[in-house]
Amino acid sequence: MGSLILCHKKKAKQPYEITRIHVRIYTIEELCYYICNNLYLIDYTIMNTQLCDWIEQELELKALAERLRQEITQNCSVEQFVLTILKESTIYSQSDINKIQGILEHLQNQNDVEREKYKADSLLKSGEYASAILVYQAIVSKEWDDSLDKAFYGRVYGSLGTAYGRLFLYEEAARMYQEAYRLCEEPQMLKAYIYSCYRGMPEEQFVKMMSGNPAYLSTASLLKEDVKRIRREINMEISIEQLDQWKKEYRRIDKNHGIC
């Protein structure tokens, strides 16, 4: 039997607007939903007396509003501020709160670019590959943060390669992995690049690329062993027709969103 969540009946007549992303919120549940789905955006812009006043006046949650005002006076962290909202809303279980707290602690010392990568990594992990690609592309297409070394951006390109690879877009994946290896020189990036080339290139072109390159040939040998092991562990049959259909579909998505 599933659990039952008792929601608050009160809906605000005047919404609270999150100006950063132009979102209007009408209930405590919507506020909690925004917080939990935008943890990478949480900063001191949400920790203010205006939110406290709105919670008290529009949602009639006076005790919660007073608690939040007290925390602001005591200079609490923004992480503690949003956790108080989540806890006193009674929507989430303690295990959910613990998980959210862990994520907030992880994000606490990260800058905006690192938070964006966290967002994209989360999308990639949850299988939302097209959305993850958009965020990763946004990171590498704008001016790079000098406080981060080039290996960070190499890993962003590597994650882009993974996202494309999961969509069976091996030509696109190969370009991303090539750039990733150029930036961070990690052996796994080279291995992924060679595999993507193998899957995305005509055989003659692939053989020409590999010939006379000891580093490529050595990595390809290791890669063959990995492929053999993986094939022993899984058994998945996908038709060529299905692969071609997926490629066409996701290339159309990329084109519509301006991804090159």
mmCIF file of C-alpha atoms in Angstrom:
data_model
loop_
_atom_site.group_PDB
_atom_site.id
_atom_site.type_symbol
_atom_site.label_atom_id
_atom_site.label_comp_id
_atom_site.label_asym_id
_atom_site.label_seq_id
_atom_site.Cartn_x
_atom_site.Cartn_y
_atom_site.Cartn_z
ATOM 1 C CA MET A 1 0.000 0.000 0.000
ATOM 2 C CA GLY A 2 1.391 3.407 -1.011
ATOM 3 C CA SER A 3 1.912 6.278 1.395
ATOM 4 C CA LEU A 4 -0.543 9.161 1.603
ATOM 5 C CA ILE A 5 0.670 12.769 1.543
ATOM 6 C CA LEU A 6 -1.649 15.232 3.256
ATOM 7 C CA CYS A 7 -1.386 18.545 1.418
ATOM 8 C CA HIS A 8 -2.209 21.955 2.838
ATOM 9 C CA LYS A 9 -5.502 23.322 1.591
ATOM 10 C CA LYS A 10 -4.458 26.958 1.506
ATOM 11 C CA LYS A 11 -3.667 28.425 -1.912
ATOM 12 C CA ALA A 12 -2.234 31.914 -2.185
ATOM 13 C CA LYS A 13 -4.294 34.634 -3.824
ATOM 14 C CA GLN A 14 -1.076 36.439 -4.659
ATOM 15 C CA PRO A 15 1.707 34.120 -5.845
ATOM 16 C CA TYR A 16 5.309 34.299 -4.762
ATOM 17 C CA GLU A 17 7.515 34.796 -7.815
ATOM 18 C CA ILE A 18 10.955 33.260 -8.156
ATOM 19 C CA THR A 19 12.328 36.061 -10.295
ATOM 20 C CA ARG A 20 15.465 34.172 -11.296
ATOM 21 C CA ILE A 21 13.472 31.764 -13.481
ATOM 22 C CA HIS A 22 10.106 33.595 -13.572
ATOM 23 C CA VAL A 23 8.155 30.929 -11.697
ATOM 24 C CA ARG A 24 5.016 31.752 -9.717
ATOM 25 C CA ILE A 25 4.228 29.668 -6.651
ATOM 26 C CA TYR A 26 0.804 29.366 -5.021
ATOM 27 C CA THR A 27 1.134 26.620 -2.382
ATOM 28 C CA ILE A 28 3.651 25.258 0.105
ATOM 29 C CA GLU A 29 3.755 22.070 -1.968
ATOM 30 C CA GLU A 30 4.752 24.039 -5.057
ATOM 31 C CA LEU A 31 7.463 25.806 -3.063
ATOM 32 C CA CYS A 32 8.854 22.484 -1.860
ATOM 33 C CA TYR A 33 8.665 21.052 -5.380
ATOM 34 C CA TYR A 34 10.624 24.022 -6.713
ATOM 35 C CA ILE A 35 13.289 23.640 -4.020
ATOM 36 C CA CYS A 36 13.734 19.893 -4.523
ATOM 37 C CA ASN A 37 13.892 20.110 -8.312
ATOM 38 C CA ASN A 38 16.231 23.097 -8.401
ATOM 39 C CA LEU A 39 18.721 22.355 -5.640
ATOM 40 C CA TYR A 40 21.552 23.471 -7.916
ATOM 41 C CA LEU A 41 19.916 26.951 -8.094
ATOM 42 C CA ILE A 42 19.350 27.399 -4.378
ATOM 43 C CA ASP A 43 21.206 30.443 -3.056
ATOM 44 C CA TYR A 44 20.597 33.449 -0.825
ATOM 45 C CA THR A 45 18.100 34.970 -3.284
ATOM 46 C CA ILE A 46 15.434 32.666 -1.847
ATOM 47 C CA MET A 47 16.332 33.428 1.785
ATOM 48 C CA ASN A 48 14.552 36.706 2.522
ATOM 49 C CA THR A 49 11.850 38.269 4.675
ATOM 50 C CA GLN A 50 9.573 38.678 1.652
ATOM 51 C CA LEU A 51 9.239 34.906 1.426
ATOM 52 C CA CYS A 52 8.551 34.733 5.165
ATOM 53 C CA ASP A 53 5.822 37.379 4.858
ATOM 54 C CA TRP A 54 4.263 35.537 1.934
ATOM 55 C CA ILE A 55 4.236 32.229 3.841
ATOM 56 C CA GLU A 56 2.527 33.924 6.789
ATOM 57 C CA GLN A 57 0.063 36.144 4.940
ATOM 58 C CA GLU A 58 -0.848 34.082 1.896
ATOM 59 C CA LEU A 59 -0.467 30.519 3.201
ATOM 60 C CA GLU A 60 -1.376 31.311 6.826
ATOM 61 C CA LEU A 61 1.584 29.299 8.123
ATOM 62 C CA LYS A 62 2.530 31.697 10.894
ATOM 63 C CA ALA A 63 4.684 29.302 12.916
ATOM 64 C CA LEU A 64 6.801 28.396 9.888
ATOM 65 C CA ALA A 65 7.184 32.068 8.929
ATOM 66 C CA GLU A 66 8.350 32.970 12.440
ATOM 67 C CA ARG A 67 10.830 30.101 12.481
ATOM 68 C CA LEU A 68 12.290 31.230 9.155
ATOM 69 C CA ARG A 69 12.564 34.863 10.308
ATOM 70 C CA GLN A 70 14.411 33.679 13.390
ATOM 71 C CA GLU A 71 16.856 31.706 11.272
ATOM 72 C CA ILE A 72 17.529 34.758 9.091
ATOM 73 C CA THR A 73 18.220 36.799 12.240
ATOM 74 C CA GLN A 74 20.635 34.118 13.441
ATOM 75 C CA ASN A 75 22.458 34.165 10.091
ATOM 76 C CA CYS A 76 21.738 30.528 9.372
ATOM 77 C CA SER A 77 22.909 28.958 6.116
ATOM 78 C CA VAL A 78 20.641 28.933 3.083
ATOM 79 C CA GLU A 79 20.771 25.143 3.216
ATOM 80 C CA GLN A 80 19.324 25.141 6.746
ATOM 81 C CA PHE A 81 16.688 27.680 5.664
ATOM 82 C CA VAL A 82 15.304 25.514 2.866
ATOM 83 C CA LEU A 83 15.540 22.360 4.993
ATOM 84 C CA THR A 84 13.308 24.045 7.576
ATOM 85 C CA ILE A 85 10.711 24.695 4.884
ATOM 86 C CA LEU A 86 10.860 21.096 3.694
ATOM 87 C CA LYS A 87 10.703 19.631 7.202
ATOM 88 C CA GLU A 88 7.814 21.761 8.479
ATOM 89 C CA SER A 89 5.774 21.256 5.333
ATOM 90 C CA THR A 90 5.393 17.583 6.413
ATOM 91 C CA ILE A 91 5.503 16.463 2.777
ATOM 92 C CA TYR A 92 8.771 14.534 2.894
ATOM 93 C CA SER A 93 9.910 11.560 4.937
ATOM 94 C CA GLN A 94 13.043 11.740 7.049
ATOM 95 C CA SER A 95 14.930 9.611 4.525
ATOM 96 C CA ASP A 96 13.988 12.089 1.780
ATOM 97 C CA ILE A 97 15.155 14.990 3.948
ATOM 98 C CA ASN A 98 18.477 13.246 4.641
ATOM 99 C CA LYS A 99 19.048 12.696 0.923
ATOM 100 C CA ILE A 100 18.253 16.332 0.099
ATOM 101 C CA GLN A 101 20.533 17.516 2.901
ATOM 102 C CA GLY A 102 23.384 15.448 1.495
ATOM 103 C CA ILE A 103 22.953 16.998 -1.942
ATOM 104 C CA LEU A 104 22.837 20.516 -0.491
ATOM 105 C CA GLU A 105 26.036 19.903 1.448
ATOM 106 C CA HIS A 106 27.693 18.659 -1.727
ATOM 107 C CA LEU A 107 26.630 21.788 -3.627
ATOM 108 C CA GLN A 108 27.460 24.225 -0.842
ATOM 109 C CA ASN A 109 31.000 25.014 -1.956
ATOM 110 C CA GLN A 110 30.412 24.850 -5.687
ATOM 111 C CA ASN A 111 30.186 27.825 -8.024
ATOM 112 C CA ASP A 112 27.517 28.397 -10.682
ATOM 113 C CA VAL A 113 29.278 26.408 -13.405
ATOM 114 C CA GLU A 114 29.809 23.423 -11.126
ATOM 115 C CA ARG A 115 26.154 23.569 -10.127
ATOM 116 C CA GLU A 116 25.169 23.579 -13.793
ATOM 117 C CA LYS A 117 27.294 20.495 -14.347
ATOM 118 C CA TYR A 118 25.608 18.864 -11.373
ATOM 119 C CA LYS A 119 22.246 19.597 -12.999
ATOM 120 C CA ALA A 120 23.378 18.079 -16.288
ATOM 121 C CA ASP A 121 24.909 15.060 -14.533
ATOM 122 C CA SER A 122 21.597 14.475 -12.757
ATOM 123 C CA LEU A 123 19.717 14.646 -16.059
ATOM 124 C CA LEU A 124 22.193 12.228 -17.640
ATOM 125 C CA LYS A 125 21.894 9.808 -14.746
ATOM 126 C CA SER A 126 18.089 9.868 -14.940
ATOM 127 C CA GLY A 127 18.110 9.113 -18.671
ATOM 128 C CA GLU A 128 17.091 12.580 -19.873
ATOM 129 C CA TYR A 129 19.861 12.647 -22.436
ATOM 130 C CA ALA A 130 18.589 15.404 -24.750
ATOM 131 C CA SER A 131 18.075 17.764 -21.806
ATOM 132 C CA ALA A 132 21.506 16.927 -20.396
ATOM 133 C CA ILE A 133 23.100 17.716 -23.767
ATOM 134 C CA LEU A 134 21.535 21.173 -23.761
ATOM 135 C CA VAL A 135 22.961 22.001 -20.326
ATOM 136 C CA TYR A 136 26.425 20.617 -21.082
ATOM 137 C CA GLN A 137 26.514 22.568 -24.351
ATOM 138 C CA ALA A 138 25.538 25.739 -22.500
ATOM 139 C CA ILE A 139 28.495 25.245 -20.139
ATOM 140 C CA VAL A 140 31.146 24.864 -22.847
ATOM 141 C CA SER A 141 29.709 27.483 -25.210
ATOM 142 C CA LYS A 142 29.961 30.433 -22.802
ATOM 143 C CA GLU A 143 33.111 32.023 -21.404
ATOM 144 C CA TRP A 144 35.032 29.521 -19.301
ATOM 145 C CA ASP A 145 35.562 30.051 -15.585
ATOM 146 C CA ASP A 146 39.255 30.714 -14.879
ATOM 147 C CA SER A 147 38.928 29.266 -11.384
ATOM 148 C CA LEU A 148 38.343 25.811 -12.899
ATOM 149 C CA ASP A 149 41.082 23.894 -14.672
ATOM 150 C CA LYS A 150 40.734 22.594 -18.199
ATOM 151 C CA ALA A 151 40.219 19.060 -16.897
ATOM 152 C CA PHE A 152 36.828 20.173 -15.559
ATOM 153 C CA TYR A 153 35.751 21.197 -19.047
ATOM 154 C CA GLY A 154 37.288 18.021 -20.403
ATOM 155 C CA ARG A 155 34.941 16.056 -18.183
ATOM 156 C CA VAL A 156 32.014 18.154 -19.415
ATOM 157 C CA TYR A 157 32.908 17.201 -22.983
ATOM 158 C CA GLY A 158 33.272 13.598 -21.854
ATOM 159 C CA SER A 159 29.784 13.693 -20.355
ATOM 160 C CA LEU A 160 28.506 15.153 -23.626
ATOM 161 C CA GLY A 161 30.068 12.209 -25.402
ATOM 162 C CA THR A 162 28.320 9.844 -23.000
ATOM 163 C CA ALA A 163 24.958 11.503 -23.588
ATOM 164 C CA TYR A 164 25.337 11.288 -27.362
ATOM 165 C CA GLY A 165 26.561 7.724 -27.095
ATOM 166 C CA ARG A 166 23.507 6.719 -25.044
ATOM 167 C CA LEU A 167 21.438 8.002 -27.970
ATOM 168 C CA PHE A 168 23.553 5.947 -30.402
ATOM 169 C CA LEU A 169 24.807 9.149 -32.048
ATOM 170 C CA TYR A 170 28.366 7.914 -32.334
ATOM 171 C CA GLU A 171 29.688 10.541 -34.751
ATOM 172 C CA GLU A 172 28.667 13.311 -32.354
ATOM 173 C CA ALA A 173 29.964 11.309 -29.384
ATOM 174 C CA ALA A 174 33.358 10.848 -31.060
ATOM 175 C CA ARG A 175 33.811 14.603 -31.519
ATOM 176 C CA MET A 176 33.013 15.232 -27.867
ATOM 177 C CA TYR A 177 35.338 12.500 -26.592
ATOM 178 C CA GLN A 178 38.138 13.736 -28.839
ATOM 179 C CA GLU A 179 37.873 17.193 -27.320
ATOM 180 C CA ALA A 180 37.606 15.690 -23.833
ATOM 181 C CA TYR A 181 40.833 13.734 -24.325
ATOM 182 C CA ARG A 182 42.602 16.806 -25.700
ATOM 183 C CA LEU A 183 41.720 18.739 -22.548
ATOM 184 C CA CYS A 184 42.261 16.209 -19.789
ATOM 185 C CA GLU A 185 44.204 13.335 -21.424
ATOM 186 C CA GLU A 186 42.388 10.664 -19.428
ATOM 187 C CA PRO A 187 42.787 7.145 -20.904
ATOM 188 C CA GLN A 188 39.068 6.462 -20.541
ATOM 189 C CA MET A 189 38.297 9.417 -22.822
ATOM 190 C CA LEU A 190 40.600 8.022 -25.496
ATOM 191 C CA LYS A 191 39.023 4.618 -25.146
ATOM 192 C CA ALA A 192 35.537 6.108 -25.514
ATOM 193 C CA TYR A 193 36.687 8.145 -28.534
ATOM 194 C CA ILE A 194 38.024 5.075 -30.340
ATOM 195 C CA TYR A 195 34.887 3.075 -29.582
ATOM 196 C CA SER A 196 32.655 5.890 -30.862
ATOM 197 C CA CYS A 197 34.741 6.145 -34.039
ATOM 198 C CA TYR A 198 34.482 2.382 -34.501
ATOM 199 C CA ARG A 199 30.698 2.547 -34.223
ATOM 200 C CA GLY A 200 30.223 5.752 -36.193
ATOM 201 C CA MET A 201 32.765 5.527 -39.032
ATOM 202 C CA PRO A 202 32.818 3.422 -42.187
ATOM 203 C CA GLU A 203 35.230 0.526 -41.676
ATOM 204 C CA GLU A 204 37.754 1.779 -44.236
ATOM 205 C CA GLN A 205 37.899 5.214 -42.622
ATOM 206 C CA PHE A 206 38.306 3.697 -39.163
ATOM 207 C CA VAL A 207 41.159 1.429 -40.258
ATOM 208 C CA LYS A 208 42.923 4.379 -41.876
ATOM 209 C CA MET A 209 42.574 6.425 -38.685
ATOM 210 C CA MET A 210 44.027 3.620 -36.547
ATOM 211 C CA SER A 211 46.938 2.617 -38.769
ATOM 212 C CA GLY A 212 50.342 3.828 -37.676
ATOM 213 C CA ASN A 213 49.140 5.195 -34.329
ATOM 214 C CA PRO A 214 50.582 3.095 -31.474
ATOM 215 C CA ALA A 215 48.511 4.852 -28.776
ATOM 216 C CA TYR A 216 45.274 4.193 -30.677
ATOM 217 C CA LEU A 217 46.171 0.571 -31.392
ATOM 218 C CA SER A 218 47.145 -0.115 -27.779
ATOM 219 C CA THR A 219 43.926 1.436 -26.495
ATOM 220 C CA ALA A 220 41.874 -0.454 -29.090
ATOM 221 C CA SER A 221 43.337 -3.718 -27.808
ATOM 222 C CA LEU A 222 42.198 -2.904 -24.278
ATOM 223 C CA LEU A 223 38.843 -1.826 -25.614
ATOM 224 C CA LYS A 224 38.287 -5.156 -27.366
ATOM 225 C CA GLU A 225 38.709 -6.943 -24.064
ATOM 226 C CA ASP A 226 36.209 -4.604 -22.418
ATOM 227 C CA VAL A 227 33.674 -5.202 -25.198
ATOM 228 C CA LYS A 228 34.050 -8.962 -24.922
ATOM 229 C CA ARG A 229 33.490 -8.810 -21.181
ATOM 230 C CA ILE A 230 30.434 -6.585 -21.505
ATOM 231 C CA ARG A 231 28.908 -8.785 -24.190
ATOM 232 C CA ARG A 232 29.255 -11.763 -21.875
ATOM 233 C CA GLU A 233 27.437 -9.847 -19.152
ATOM 234 C CA ILE A 234 24.501 -8.560 -21.214
ATOM 235 C CA ASN A 235 22.304 -9.852 -23.988
ATOM 236 C CA MET A 236 20.513 -7.080 -25.870
ATOM 237 C CA GLU A 237 19.233 -7.290 -29.426
ATOM 238 C CA ILE A 238 18.502 -3.980 -31.220
ATOM 239 C CA SER A 239 17.658 -3.901 -34.905
ATOM 240 C CA ILE A 240 19.528 -1.657 -37.337
ATOM 241 C CA GLU A 241 16.199 -0.092 -38.285
ATOM 242 C CA GLN A 242 15.503 0.882 -34.681
ATOM 243 C CA LEU A 243 18.965 2.417 -34.302
ATOM 244 C CA ASP A 244 18.503 4.480 -37.475
ATOM 245 C CA GLN A 245 15.123 5.714 -36.254
ATOM 246 C CA TRP A 246 16.566 6.817 -32.902
ATOM 247 C CA LYS A 247 19.427 8.628 -34.628
ATOM 248 C CA LYS A 248 17.043 10.553 -36.880
ATOM 249 C CA GLU A 249 14.808 11.484 -33.956
ATOM 250 C CA TYR A 250 17.559 12.836 -31.700
ATOM 251 C CA ARG A 251 19.445 14.591 -34.489
ATOM 252 C CA ARG A 252 16.189 16.446 -35.176
ATOM 253 C CA ILE A 253 16.018 17.447 -31.491
ATOM 254 C CA ASP A 254 19.623 18.686 -31.598
ATOM 255 C CA LYS A 255 19.019 20.676 -34.762
ATOM 256 C CA ASN A 256 15.917 22.327 -33.319
ATOM 257 C CA HIS A 257 17.858 23.387 -30.216
ATOM 258 C CA GLY A 258 20.873 24.658 -32.114
ATOM 259 C CA ILE A 259 23.324 21.985 -31.007
ATOM 260 C CA CYS A 260 26.127 21.425 -33.489
#
